[in-house]
């Protein structure tokens, strides 16, 4: 019957339009509105359905859940906390006996690339659940109510798919939760509010005695942005910090990613872990991958330590560029980098791992430092030394050319940030202050005082080592790199002279 109606309409409408045109009525506005209305209808209809079927499939694909906690390097504390929380789902009898409220949401918070998605996948495997993943940005739409509809469908999908797979539970992973769960500001973003409200409603609708059980794991890099309604007990009330790995963690992650690669037997992974201070898991994975690419480029059957060191530079600073520099520029950059390196060796002997004069990413040269050990607390002296290393480049330019160049912009930014840390930690002559109450003039005054004083000291120290500059400059210009060991012997030889 419906089919006939459609055919009748298709036949009747053009006849009617022709008739109206013949008797002198302008049908263009009607045509325009009909076309616009149809377009709008289909767009909203298509977007409004989460299960916007394309080739008959739902967009919430069940992901592979064979990933285990053993495949995640480091993060021992996060893994332990997560397993403890997941035991609420696994050890149901004990939980019920004690009358413990079921766990509905776990929030993983930490910097990008630290393994939050991996933890969620492993959680699904540990609890023998199906795993569905979505990202906060997928729920953001122009049309009010569409995001909320998608949330509803996500939960519905999780239930049906778990039932179909014969599982008792489902893990829903929402990455970038801050996109939909940001603090609500009273009506500015109605669409976001509706999406968040829908998520809260769905979470409130989770009951312990209902099968399949749903657990939501959300991840964020910006926990401070989240709405308090999302964090209250009964919702995302388990917060697990997923931090950057320490040296032991880095070694573990490197070894995991080296497992499927042919490594040279002389590679000292411990040294690589040391050199990759403050790298995330994703960056470490990238180091191993880039090292393999370097090995392939050199037709080497195994990955050598030199490939790994090149890969570290690439991940840190970007690929080598072919930027053509003039002879004068090269010399200035070389002296600038030597300034940083000589200062670094003076305040922290043994800390330079390489001085390089090859353009990489946005830099024309660089010094790779080697942190002696992971450090989380810094003293005033340490931070002052750090500023002096940062100012070493500009100081060297002043000594040899009488003026500085734009090449020190990044160094000054770094120095000013350290001054900020000093002020906020109460380590300056201002004593303990509320940094948020300080006027821009006061900031300018205190950074001026600290930086001028340290710049003066840096220049005096470098001036006294002019012969080290002169001796190492030619090598650097010729070889393009000087490794830490050779650099230290040059210093030893010429400092004594
Ligand atoms: P984002 O916050 O950007 O979403 P994330 O914390 O979810 O990042 P993942 O997606 O889990 O990070 O990690 C990205 C990749 O980095 C992984 O596929 C893996 O190769 C590697 N990786 C990160 N952390 C680890 C780890 N702890 N152990 C092993 N590999 C890791």
mmCIF file of N, CA, C and O in Angstrom, residues 263-319:
data_model
loop_
_atom_site.group_PDB
_atom_site.id
_atom_site.type_symbol
_atom_site.label_atom_id
_atom_site.label_comp_id
_atom_site.label_asym_id
_atom_site.label_seq_id
_atom_site.Cartn_x
_atom_site.Cartn_y
_atom_site.Cartn_z
ATOM 1 N N UNK A 263 67.212 -7.207 17.346
ATOM 2 C CA UNK A 263 68.073 -6.224 18.008
ATOM 3 C C UNK A 263 69.523 -6.718 17.987
ATOM 4 O O UNK A 263 69.782 -7.902 18.186
ATOM 5 N N UNK A 264 70.460 -5.787 17.794
ATOM 6 C CA UNK A 264 71.870 -6.120 17.874
ATOM 7 C C UNK A 264 72.180 -6.496 19.320
ATOM 8 O O UNK A 264 71.652 -5.878 20.254
ATOM 9 N N UNK A 265 73.024 -7.501 19.508
ATOM 10 C CA UNK A 265 73.248 -7.957 20.896
ATOM 11 C C UNK A 265 73.987 -6.941 21.762
ATOM 12 O O UNK A 265 73.959 -7.023 22.986
ATOM 13 N N UNK A 266 74.630 -5.958 21.117
ATOM 14 C CA UNK A 266 75.349 -4.959 21.919
ATOM 15 C C UNK A 266 74.488 -3.773 22.343
ATOM 16 O O UNK A 266 74.976 -2.856 23.000
ATOM 17 N N UNK A 267 73.206 -3.781 21.955
ATOM 18 C CA UNK A 267 72.345 -2.649 22.344
ATOM 19 C C UNK A 267 72.161 -2.668 23.860
ATOM 20 O O UNK A 267 71.807 -3.694 24.443
ATOM 21 N N UNK A 268 72.419 -1.509 24.467
ATOM 22 C CA UNK A 268 72.230 -1.396 25.900
ATOM 23 C C UNK A 268 70.897 -0.680 26.150
ATOM 24 O O UNK A 268 70.825 0.543 26.138
ATOM 25 N N UNK A 269 69.851 -1.472 26.347
ATOM 26 C CA UNK A 269 68.505 -0.913 26.510
ATOM 27 C C UNK A 269 68.406 -0.008 27.732
ATOM 28 O O UNK A 269 67.618 0.926 27.773
ATOM 29 N N UNK A 270 69.226 -0.332 28.743
ATOM 30 C CA UNK A 270 69.215 0.462 29.954
ATOM 31 C C UNK A 270 69.612 1.909 29.630
ATOM 32 O O UNK A 270 69.037 2.863 30.142
ATOM 33 N N UNK A 271 70.593 2.035 28.771
ATOM 34 C CA UNK A 271 71.077 3.353 28.358
ATOM 35 C C UNK A 271 69.990 4.090 27.557
ATOM 36 O O UNK A 271 69.792 5.296 27.729
ATOM 37 N N UNK A 272 69.274 3.360 26.726
ATOM 38 C CA UNK A 272 68.205 3.975 25.930
ATOM 39 C C UNK A 272 67.083 4.453 26.863
ATOM 40 O O UNK A 272 66.533 5.545 26.702
ATOM 41 N N UNK A 273 66.797 3.644 27.875
ATOM 42 C CA UNK A 273 65.758 4.039 28.838
ATOM 43 C C UNK A 273 66.188 5.313 29.564
ATOM 44 O O UNK A 273 65.386 6.195 29.849
ATOM 45 N N UNK A 274 67.480 5.403 29.846
ATOM 46 C CA UNK A 274 68.026 6.574 30.538
ATOM 47 C C UNK A 274 67.894 7.824 29.655
ATOM 48 O O UNK A 274 67.547 8.895 30.112
ATOM 49 N N UNK A 275 68.171 7.641 28.367
ATOM 50 C CA UNK A 275 68.160 8.760 27.413
ATOM 51 C C UNK A 275 66.762 9.247 27.065
ATOM 52 O O UNK A 275 66.617 10.269 26.423
ATOM 53 N N UNK A 276 65.750 8.460 27.417
ATOM 54 C CA UNK A 276 64.396 8.824 26.991
ATOM 55 C C UNK A 276 63.572 9.362 28.159
ATOM 56 O O UNK A 276 62.369 9.127 28.239
ATOM 57 N N UNK A 277 64.226 10.085 29.035
ATOM 58 C CA UNK A 277 63.555 10.690 30.190
ATOM 59 C C UNK A 277 62.371 11.529 29.717
ATOM 60 O O UNK A 277 62.490 12.272 28.731
ATOM 61 N N UNK A 278 61.244 11.391 30.367
ATOM 62 C CA UNK A 278 59.988 12.115 30.103
ATOM 63 C C UNK A 278 59.297 11.710 28.797
ATOM 64 O O UNK A 278 58.370 12.382 28.372
ATOM 65 N N UNK A 279 59.706 10.600 28.201
ATOM 66 C CA UNK A 279 59.006 10.103 27.015
ATOM 67 C C UNK A 279 57.762 9.325 27.471
ATOM 68 O O UNK A 279 57.787 8.644 28.491
ATOM 69 N N UNK A 280 56.698 9.422 26.672
ATOM 70 C CA UNK A 280 55.494 8.638 26.986
ATOM 71 C C UNK A 280 55.630 7.263 26.329
ATOM 72 O O UNK A 280 56.522 7.056 25.490
ATOM 73 N N UNK A 281 54.725 6.361 26.661
ATOM 74 C CA UNK A 281 54.744 5.027 26.055
ATOM 75 C C UNK A 281 54.641 5.119 24.540
ATOM 76 O O UNK A 281 55.332 4.394 23.819
ATOM 77 N N UNK A 282 53.785 6.029 24.065
ATOM 78 C CA UNK A 282 53.603 6.166 22.620
ATOM 79 C C UNK A 282 54.899 6.651 21.970
ATOM 80 O O UNK A 282 55.260 6.203 20.881
ATOM 81 N N UNK A 283 55.616 7.556 22.656
ATOM 82 C CA UNK A 283 56.893 8.043 22.089
ATOM 83 C C UNK A 283 57.936 6.926 22.069
ATOM 84 O O UNK A 283 58.720 6.830 21.137
ATOM 85 N N UNK A 284 57.912 6.080 23.110
ATOM 86 C CA UNK A 284 58.879 4.982 23.161
ATOM 87 C C UNK A 284 58.603 3.975 22.050
ATOM 88 O O UNK A 284 59.530 3.465 21.409
ATOM 89 N N UNK A 285 57.317 3.752 21.804
ATOM 90 C CA UNK A 285 56.951 2.835 20.704
ATOM 91 C C UNK A 285 57.463 3.422 19.393
ATOM 92 O O UNK A 285 57.994 2.715 18.535
ATOM 93 N N UNK A 286 57.331 4.747 19.280
ATOM 94 C CA UNK A 286 57.770 5.427 18.069
ATOM 95 C C UNK A 286 59.294 5.337 17.912
ATOM 96 O O UNK A 286 59.803 5.156 16.799
ATOM 97 N N UNK A 287 60.030 5.438 19.028
ATOM 98 C CA UNK A 287 61.493 5.316 18.980
ATOM 99 C C UNK A 287 61.883 3.960 18.393
ATOM 100 O O UNK A 287 62.716 3.866 17.488
ATOM 101 N N UNK A 288 61.243 2.893 18.888
ATOM 102 C CA UNK A 288 61.578 1.552 18.395
ATOM 103 C C UNK A 288 61.256 1.421 16.910
ATOM 104 O O UNK A 288 62.025 0.842 16.138
ATOM 105 N N UNK A 289 60.126 1.993 16.525
ATOM 106 C CA UNK A 289 59.702 1.910 15.129
ATOM 107 C C UNK A 289 60.650 2.701 14.216
ATOM 108 O O UNK A 289 61.079 2.206 13.178
ATOM 109 N N UNK A 290 60.988 3.921 14.638
ATOM 110 C CA UNK A 290 61.880 4.759 13.821
ATOM 111 C C UNK A 290 63.266 4.116 13.710
ATOM 112 O O UNK A 290 63.915 4.188 12.671
ATOM 113 N N UNK A 291 63.705 3.493 14.821
ATOM 114 C CA UNK A 291 65.019 2.841 14.806
ATOM 115 C C UNK A 291 65.021 1.725 13.764
ATOM 116 O O UNK A 291 65.999 1.554 13.015
ATOM 117 N N UNK A 292 63.909 0.987 13.687
ATOM 118 C CA UNK A 292 63.814 -0.100 12.705
ATOM 119 C C UNK A 292 63.859 0.485 11.290
ATOM 120 O O UNK A 292 64.477 -0.095 10.392
ATOM 121 N N UNK A 293 63.242 1.657 11.109
ATOM 122 C CA UNK A 293 63.244 2.291 9.785
ATOM 123 C C UNK A 293 64.672 2.723 9.414
ATOM 124 O O UNK A 293 65.128 2.516 8.295
ATOM 125 N N UNK A 294 65.397 3.287 10.397
ATOM 126 C CA UNK A 294 66.800 3.678 10.140
ATOM 127 C C UNK A 294 67.632 2.453 9.754
ATOM 128 O O UNK A 294 68.455 2.507 8.851
ATOM 129 N N UNK A 295 67.384 1.329 10.460
ATOM 130 C CA UNK A 295 68.135 0.100 10.162
ATOM 131 C C UNK A 295 67.852 -0.339 8.730
ATOM 132 O O UNK A 295 68.770 -0.727 7.994
ATOM 133 N N UNK A 296 66.574 -0.216 8.336
ATOM 134 C CA UNK A 296 66.212 -0.637 6.979
ATOM 135 C C UNK A 296 66.893 0.271 5.949
ATOM 136 O O UNK A 296 67.420 -0.210 4.952
ATOM 137 N N UNK A 297 66.898 1.580 6.240
ATOM 138 C CA UNK A 297 67.538 2.529 5.317
ATOM 139 C C UNK A 297 68.991 2.187 5.095
ATOM 140 O O UNK A 297 69.530 2.334 4.014
ATOM 141 N N UNK A 298 69.644 1.725 6.185
ATOM 142 C CA UNK A 298 71.071 1.408 6.074
ATOM 143 C C UNK A 298 71.306 -0.052 5.678
ATOM 144 O O UNK A 298 72.429 -0.545 5.777
ATOM 145 N N UNK A 299 70.246 -0.726 5.308
ATOM 146 C CA UNK A 299 70.289 -2.152 4.948
ATOM 147 C C UNK A 299 70.953 -2.988 6.029
ATOM 148 O O UNK A 299 71.698 -3.939 5.741
ATOM 149 N N UNK A 300 70.705 -2.641 7.267
ATOM 150 C CA UNK A 300 71.283 -3.409 8.374
ATOM 151 C C UNK A 300 70.271 -4.482 8.786
ATOM 152 O O UNK A 300 69.086 -4.187 8.946
ATOM 153 N N UNK A 301 70.715 -5.726 8.956
ATOM 154 C CA UNK A 301 69.754 -6.779 9.323
ATOM 155 C C UNK A 301 69.268 -6.661 10.773
ATOM 156 O O UNK A 301 68.271 -7.252 11.147
ATOM 157 N N UNK A 302 70.023 -5.900 11.594
ATOM 158 C CA UNK A 302 69.616 -5.747 12.998
ATOM 159 C C UNK A 302 69.560 -4.269 13.377
ATOM 160 O O UNK A 302 70.191 -3.422 12.735
ATOM 161 N N UNK A 303 68.807 -3.975 14.439
ATOM 162 C CA UNK A 303 68.724 -2.592 14.928
ATOM 163 C C UNK A 303 69.887 -2.354 15.890
ATOM 164 O O UNK A 303 70.060 -3.107 16.855
ATOM 165 N N UNK A 304 70.683 -1.322 15.602
ATOM 166 C CA UNK A 304 71.846 -1.056 16.460
ATOM 167 C C UNK A 304 71.565 0.130 17.376
ATOM 168 O O UNK A 304 70.612 0.884 17.156
ATOM 169 N N UNK A 305 72.445 0.296 18.362
ATOM 170 C CA UNK A 305 72.234 1.384 19.324
ATOM 171 C C UNK A 305 72.228 2.743 18.620
ATOM 172 O O UNK A 305 71.477 3.633 18.988
ATOM 173 N N UNK A 306 73.081 2.875 17.574
ATOM 174 C CA UNK A 306 73.135 4.162 16.860
ATOM 175 C C UNK A 306 71.782 4.469 16.221
ATOM 176 O O UNK A 306 71.347 5.618 16.188
ATOM 177 N N UNK A 307 71.066 3.449 15.734
ATOM 178 C CA UNK A 307 69.737 3.669 15.153
ATOM 179 C C UNK A 307 68.777 4.159 16.222
ATOM 180 O O UNK A 307 67.971 5.050 15.984
ATOM 181 N N UNK A 308 68.899 3.589 17.398
ATOM 182 C CA UNK A 308 68.003 3.994 18.490
ATOM 183 C C UNK A 308 68.271 5.438 18.905
ATOM 184 O O UNK A 308 67.350 6.207 19.156
ATOM 185 N N UNK A 309 69.572 5.805 18.943
ATOM 186 C CA UNK A 309 69.906 7.181 19.337
ATOM 187 C C UNK A 309 69.397 8.178 18.294
ATOM 188 O O UNK A 309 68.876 9.250 18.637
ATOM 189 N N UNK A 310 69.506 7.810 17.012
ATOM 190 C CA UNK A 310 68.987 8.698 15.962
ATOM 191 C C UNK A 310 67.468 8.809 16.089
ATOM 192 O O UNK A 310 66.886 9.878 15.902
ATOM 193 N N UNK A 311 66.837 7.677 16.421
ATOM 194 C CA UNK A 311 65.378 7.670 16.542
ATOM 195 C C UNK A 311 64.925 8.558 17.708
ATOM 196 O O UNK A 311 63.912 9.237 17.615
ATOM 197 N N UNK A 312 65.704 8.572 18.797
ATOM 198 C CA UNK A 312 65.351 9.429 19.942
ATOM 199 C C UNK A 312 65.340 10.888 19.480
ATOM 200 O O UNK A 312 64.409 11.647 19.765
ATOM 201 N N UNK A 313 66.385 11.288 18.746
ATOM 202 C CA UNK A 313 66.456 12.674 18.256
ATOM 203 C C UNK A 313 65.280 12.976 17.343
ATOM 204 O O UNK A 313 64.704 14.055 17.390
ATOM 205 N N UNK A 314 64.929 12.013 16.527
ATOM 206 C CA UNK A 314 63.831 12.249 15.583
ATOM 207 C C UNK A 314 62.516 12.441 16.333
ATOM 208 O O UNK A 314 61.758 13.355 16.045
ATOM 209 N N UNK A 315 62.261 11.571 17.322
ATOM 210 C CA UNK A 315 61.001 11.677 18.056
ATOM 211 C C UNK A 315 60.964 12.990 18.858
ATOM 212 O O UNK A 315 59.941 13.647 18.958
ATOM 213 N N UNK A 316 62.119 13.375 19.375
ATOM 214 C CA UNK A 316 62.188 14.583 20.200
ATOM 215 C C UNK A 316 62.114 15.861 19.375
ATOM 216 O O UNK A 316 61.402 16.799 19.713
ATOM 217 N N UNK A 317 62.856 15.899 18.283
ATOM 218 C CA UNK A 317 62.992 17.155 17.538
ATOM 219 C C UNK A 317 62.422 17.132 16.123
ATOM 220 O O UNK A 317 62.314 18.170 15.480
ATOM 221 N N UNK A 318 62.091 15.974 15.611
ATOM 222 C CA UNK A 318 61.586 15.894 14.226
ATOM 223 C C UNK A 318 62.673 15.393 13.293
ATOM 224 O O UNK A 318 63.837 15.254 13.675
ATOM 225 N N UNK A 319 62.290 15.164 12.047
ATOM 226 C CA UNK A 319 63.219 14.612 11.050
ATOM 227 C C UNK A 319 64.258 15.657 10.669
ATOM 228 O O UNK A 319 64.013 16.866 10.761
#
